[in-house]
């Protein structure tokens, strides 16, 4: 069956922008024209493709056609780039009399917050001719955006590839409990005890962040004590979360990359130097699609992960905790 490219483009725009009005602005048409294209595509498909919610979300048939729309757009953009490199291509003339330069290739990708704040952007900055649509989501949830057709690649804690995707290990991001010396002096004068942990304020990224709780569970199992229940402060942004630790608002889990902890210096210390790290194993999943652009993005992420993340056998004191279910 032949699908109308303008209708597929409208579907991708509606889902990507989250509304018919946003899609209209992106496509430089009226919202009515977008609505007409979606209705025509739904008539051709024989069912509803999007839920008219805020934001707009695809139905199961809509996810299938959204993947097609994303793949078609990516391959068409890559073809335009190759033709332009050969001095060919449709469209208006450029300043030199030849074909105008094609628009950059767009790649939607899902990334967890801590990776985005530390090692992902330096990797993506090295991929030329690409614009990115980055979705920030918990690493346990980034993988859900792949079968929906919303993203083409995802950094995830799930090793098992979703249908239609490949999965490759990126490495381990260890986390260690850290605080300022003043926090340790105030709340842990007699050392890290269950009683002190139940009183001291604990910093948590958001309601999906389980790393601190994993550390507490490991502590309780290691010491044979009851599970502490500390008061919580939520700071749902990686830079501000780290700043909250530095300001002495409580203790929390800090990324420990190969180059060292993200927080370091005399103003922060390990809460319990005897405690092992909590390790989050990360994977790169991407669509099974022959695409030079998608492969270039993946190669850049894999190369930077080799430089920044910890790999099996490179750290002697690895945590027995293998995964982190967190919104970071």
Coordinates of C-alpha atoms in Angstrom, one line a residue:
X1 CA 0.0 0.0 0.0
X2 CA 1.2 3.5 -0.8
X3 CA 1.1 6.0 2.0
X4 CA 0.9 9.8 1.4
X5 CA 4.2 11.4 2.4
X6 CA 2.5 14.7 3.4
X7 CA 0.1 12.8 5.7
X8 CA 2.9 10.8 7.3
X9 CA 4.7 14.1 7.8
X10 CA 1.7 15.6 9.5
X11 CA 1.4 12.5 11.8
X12 CA 5.1 12.9 12.9
X13 CA 4.6 16.6 13.4
X14 CA 1.5 16.2 15.5
X15 CA 3.0 13.6 17.8
X16 CA 6.4 15.4 18.0
X17 CA 4.9 18.8 18.8
X18 CA 2.1 17.4 20.9
X19 CA -0.7 19.3 19.3
X20 CA -2.3 20.1 15.9
X21 CA -1.5 23.8 16.4
X22 CA 2.2 23.0 17.0
X23 CA 2.3 20.8 14.0
X24 CA 0.8 23.6 11.9
X25 CA 3.5 26.0 13.0
X26 CA 6.2 23.5 12.2
X27 CA 4.8 22.6 8.7
X28 CA 3.8 26.3 7.9
X29 CA 0.2 25.3 7.2
X30 CA -3.1 25.9 9.0
X31 CA -4.3 23.6 11.8
X32 CA -7.3 22.7 9.6
X33 CA -4.9 21.5 6.9
X34 CA -3.1 19.3 9.5
X35 CA -6.4 17.9 10.8
X36 CA -7.4 17.1 7.2
X37 CA -4.2 15.2 6.5
X38 CA -4.6 13.2 9.8
X39 CA -8.2 12.3 9.0
X40 CA -7.2 11.3 5.5
X41 CA -4.4 9.1 6.9
X42 CA -6.8 7.6 9.4
X43 CA -9.3 6.8 6.6
X44 CA -6.5 5.1 4.6
X45 CA -5.4 3.1 7.7
X46 CA -9.0 2.2 8.7
X47 CA -8.7 3.4 12.3
X48 CA -7.8 6.1 14.8
X49 CA -4.1 7.0 14.7
X50 CA -3.8 9.6 17.4
X51 CA -5.5 10.4 20.7
X52 CA -6.7 14.0 20.8
X53 CA -5.3 14.5 24.2
X54 CA -2.8 17.1 25.6
X55 CA -0.3 16.2 24.5
X56 CA -1.4 14.2 21.4
X57 CA -0.3 10.6 21.7
X58 CA -0.3 7.8 19.0
X59 CA -2.5 4.8 19.2
X60 CA -1.0 1.3 18.5
X61 CA -1.7 1.7 14.7
X62 CA -0.4 5.2 15.0
X63 CA 2.8 4.0 16.4
X64 CA 3.3 1.7 13.4
X65 CA 2.8 4.6 10.9
X66 CA 4.8 7.0 13.1
X67 CA 7.8 4.6 12.8
X68 CA 7.3 4.6 9.1
X69 CA 7.1 8.4 9.0
X70 CA 10.3 8.8 11.0
X71 CA 12.2 6.3 8.9
X72 CA 10.9 7.8 5.6
X73 CA 11.9 11.3 6.8
X74 CA 15.4 10.2 7.9
X75 CA 16.2 8.3 4.7
X76 CA 14.8 11.1 2.5
X77 CA 17.0 13.7 4.4
X78 CA 20.1 11.4 4.0
X79 CA 19.4 11.1 0.3
X80 CA 19.1 14.8 -0.1
X81 CA 22.5 15.3 1.7
X82 CA 24.1 12.7 -0.6
X83 CA 22.7 14.3 -3.8
X84 CA 23.8 17.8 -2.6
X85 CA 27.3 16.4 -2.1
X86 CA 27.2 15.3 -5.7
X87 CA 26.1 18.7 -6.9
X88 CA 22.6 17.5 -7.6
X89 CA 19.2 17.7 -5.9
X90 CA 15.8 19.3 -6.3
X91 CA 14.7 22.6 -4.9
X92 CA 15.8 26.3 -5.3
X93 CA 19.3 27.3 -6.3
X94 CA 21.8 28.3 -3.6
X95 CA 24.0 31.4 -3.7
X96 CA 26.5 29.6 -5.9
X97 CA 23.9 28.7 -8.5
X98 CA 23.8 25.1 -7.5
X99 CA 21.1 23.3 -5.5
X100 CA 20.4 24.8 -2.1
X101 CA 21.9 22.9 0.9
X102 CA 19.4 20.4 2.3
X103 CA 18.0 20.7 5.7
X104 CA 19.9 19.0 8.5
X105 CA 19.0 15.4 9.3
X106 CA 16.9 15.2 12.5
X107 CA 17.3 12.3 14.9
X108 CA 15.0 11.9 18.0
X109 CA 16.7 10.2 20.9
X110 CA 15.7 9.5 24.5
X111 CA 18.3 10.0 27.3
X112 CA 18.2 9.8 31.1
X113 CA 18.9 13.1 32.9
X114 CA 22.3 12.2 34.5
X115 CA 23.8 11.0 31.2
X116 CA 22.5 14.1 29.5
X117 CA 24.1 16.3 32.1
X118 CA 27.5 14.6 32.0
X119 CA 28.7 12.7 28.9
X120 CA 26.0 12.6 26.2
X121 CA 26.2 16.1 24.9
X122 CA 30.0 16.1 24.3
X123 CA 29.4 12.9 22.2
X124 CA 26.5 14.3 20.2
X125 CA 28.4 17.6 19.6
X126 CA 30.8 15.6 17.5
X127 CA 28.2 14.5 15.0
X128 CA 28.1 17.0 12.1
X129 CA 25.0 17.8 10.0
X130 CA 22.5 16.5 12.5
X131 CA 19.8 18.2 14.6
X132 CA 18.5 16.4 17.6
X133 CA 15.2 16.0 19.3
X134 CA 16.2 14.9 22.8
X135 CA 13.6 13.4 25.1
X136 CA 14.7 13.4 28.8
X137 CA 13.2 10.4 30.6
X138 CA 14.0 7.9 33.3
X139 CA 16.3 5.2 32.0
X140 CA 13.7 2.6 32.8
X141 CA 11.3 4.5 30.6
X142 CA 13.4 5.7 27.7
X143 CA 13.1 2.3 26.0
X144 CA 9.3 2.7 25.8
X145 CA 9.6 5.5 23.3
X146 CA 11.3 3.2 20.7
X147 CA 8.3 1.0 19.8
X148 CA 6.0 4.0 19.9
X149 CA 8.0 5.5 17.1
X150 CA 8.8 8.7 19.0
X151 CA 12.5 8.1 19.1
X152 CA 15.0 6.2 17.0
X153 CA 17.6 5.5 19.8
X154 CA 17.5 5.4 23.5
X155 CA 20.0 5.2 26.4
X156 CA 18.3 2.7 28.7
X157 CA 18.9 0.4 31.6
X158 CA 17.2 -2.4 29.7
X159 CA 19.6 -4.9 28.1
X160 CA 17.0 -7.0 26.2
X161 CA 16.3 -5.3 22.8
X162 CA 12.8 -4.3 22.1
X163 CA 11.2 -5.6 18.9
X164 CA 12.8 -4.0 15.8
X165 CA 15.9 -2.7 17.7
X166 CA 19.4 -3.6 18.5
X167 CA 21.0 -3.3 22.0
X168 CA 24.6 -2.6 22.9
X169 CA 26.2 -2.1 26.3
X170 CA 27.5 1.4 27.0
X171 CA 29.0 0.8 30.5
X172 CA 28.3 1.3 34.1
X173 CA 27.6 4.6 35.8
X174 CA 28.4 4.1 39.5
X175 CA 26.8 6.3 42.2
X176 CA 28.2 6.9 45.7
X177 CA 26.5 8.5 48.7
X178 CA 28.1 11.9 49.3
X179 CA 27.5 15.0 51.5
X180 CA 29.3 18.0 52.7
X181 CA 31.6 17.7 55.8
X182 CA 29.1 20.0 57.7
X183 CA 26.2 17.6 57.0
X184 CA 28.3 14.7 58.2
X185 CA 29.3 16.6 61.3
X186 CA 25.7 17.7 62.1
X187 CA 23.8 14.6 61.3
X188 CA 26.3 11.8 61.7
X189 CA 28.5 12.8 64.7
X190 CA 28.7 9.2 65.9
X191 CA 29.1 7.7 62.4
X192 CA 26.6 6.3 59.8
X193 CA 24.0 4.6 62.0
X194 CA 20.4 3.5 61.3
X195 CA 19.3 6.2 63.7
X196 CA 21.3 8.9 62.1
X197 CA 20.1 7.8 58.6
X198 CA 16.5 8.0 59.7
X199 CA 17.0 11.7 60.9
X200 CA 19.3 13.1 58.3
X201 CA 17.7 14.8 55.2
X202 CA 18.1 12.8 52.0
X203 CA 18.1 14.3 48.5
X204 CA 16.1 12.5 45.9
X205 CA 15.8 13.4 42.2
X206 CA 12.1 12.6 41.7
X207 CA 9.5 10.0 42.6
X208 CA 11.1 7.5 40.2
X209 CA 14.5 7.9 41.7
X210 CA 15.4 4.7 43.6
X211 CA 19.1 5.0 44.0
X212 CA 19.1 6.4 47.5
X213 CA 16.7 3.6 48.6
X214 CA 18.9 1.0 47.0
X215 CA 21.8 2.3 49.0
X216 CA 19.7 2.2 52.2
X217 CA 18.6 -1.4 51.5
X218 CA 22.1 -2.4 50.9
X219 CA 23.2 -0.7 54.1
X220 CA 20.4 -2.4 56.1
X221 CA 21.3 -5.8 54.6
X222 CA 25.1 -5.3 55.3
X223 CA 24.6 -4.1 58.9
X224 CA 21.6 -6.3 59.8
X225 CA 19.6 -3.3 60.8
X226 CA 16.1 -2.1 60.1
X227 CA 15.6 -0.1 56.9
X228 CA 16.0 3.6 57.7
X229 CA 13.2 6.0 56.6
X230 CA 14.8 9.5 56.3
X231 CA 13.0 12.7 55.4
X232 CA 13.2 13.5 51.7
X233 CA 13.9 16.6 49.6
X234 CA 13.1 16.3 45.9
X235 CA 15.2 18.2 43.4
X236 CA 14.3 17.1 39.8
X237 CA 17.2 18.5 37.9
X238 CA 20.7 17.1 37.8
X239 CA 22.7 20.4 38.1
X240 CA 20.5 21.7 40.9
X241 CA 20.5 18.2 42.6
X242 CA 24.3 18.3 42.7
X243 CA 24.2 21.9 43.9
X244 CA 21.8 21.0 46.7
X245 CA 24.3 18.5 47.9
X246 CA 27.1 21.0 47.7
X247 CA 24.9 23.6 49.6
X248 CA 24.4 21.1 52.5
X249 CA 20.7 20.4 52.0
X250 CA 21.2 16.7 52.6
X251 CA 23.1 13.7 51.4
X252 CA 22.5 12.0 48.0
X253 CA 23.9 9.7 45.3
X254 CA 26.5 11.2 43.0
X255 CA 27.8 9.9 39.7
X256 CA 31.3 8.5 39.8
X257 CA 32.7 8.5 36.2
X258 CA 36.0 7.2 35.1
X259 CA 37.4 10.8 35.4
X260 CA 36.2 10.9 39.1
X261 CA 33.0 11.9 40.9
X262 CA 30.9 14.6 39.4
X263 CA 31.2 16.4 42.8
X264 CA 34.7 16.5 44.2
X265 CA 37.0 18.6 46.4
X266 CA 37.1 19.5 50.0
X267 CA 33.5 20.6 50.1
X268 CA 32.1 17.0 49.6
X269 CA 33.0 13.7 51.1
X270 CA 31.8 10.1 51.0
X271 CA 29.0 9.5 53.5
X272 CA 30.3 6.0 54.3
X273 CA 33.7 5.1 52.6
X274 CA 33.0 1.4 53.4
X275 CA 29.8 1.3 51.4
X276 CA 30.0 0.0 47.8
X277 CA 28.7 2.0 44.9
X278 CA 25.2 1.5 43.4
X279 CA 25.8 0.7 39.8
X280 CA 23.5 1.6 36.9
X281 CA 24.3 -0.4 33.7
X282 CA 23.4 1.5 30.6
X283 CA 22.7 0.3 27.1
X284 CA 22.1 1.9 23.7
X285 CA 19.1 0.6 21.8
X286 CA 18.3 1.8 18.3
X287 CA 16.1 0.9 15.4
X288 CA 17.2 -1.8 13.0
X289 CA 17.6 0.7 10.1
X290 CA 20.4 1.1 7.6
X291 CA 21.1 4.8 8.2
X292 CA 24.5 6.5 8.1
X293 CA 23.2 9.3 10.4
X294 CA 21.8 7.0 13.0
X295 CA 25.0 4.9 12.9
X296 CA 27.1 8.1 13.3
X297 CA 25.1 9.1 16.4
X298 CA 25.5 5.6 17.9
X299 CA 29.2 5.5 17.2
X300 CA 29.7 8.8 18.9
X301 CA 27.8 7.7 22.0
X302 CA 29.6 4.4 22.2
X303 CA 33.0 6.1 21.9
X304 CA 32.2 8.7 24.6
X305 CA 30.8 6.0 26.8
X306 CA 34.1 4.1 26.6
X307 CA 35.9 7.2 27.8
X308 CA 33.5 8.2 30.6
X309 CA 31.7 5.2 31.9
X310 CA 33.1 2.3 34.0
X311 CA 33.4 -1.1 32.3
X312 CA 33.3 -4.6 33.7
X313 CA 36.6 -5.6 35.3
X314 CA 37.9 -2.0 35.6
X315 CA 36.7 -1.3 39.1
X316 CA 37.7 -3.6 42.0
X317 CA 34.9 -2.6 44.4
X318 CA 31.9 -3.0 42.2
X319 CA 28.4 -2.9 43.9
X320 CA 26.3 -6.0 44.0
X321 CA 23.4 -3.9 42.9
X322 CA 23.2 -4.2 39.1
X323 CA 20.6 -1.7 38.1
X324 CA 19.1 1.5 39.2
X325 CA 15.4 2.3 38.7
X326 CA 15.7 6.1 38.9
X327 CA 14.5 9.2 37.1
X328 CA 18.0 10.4 36.4

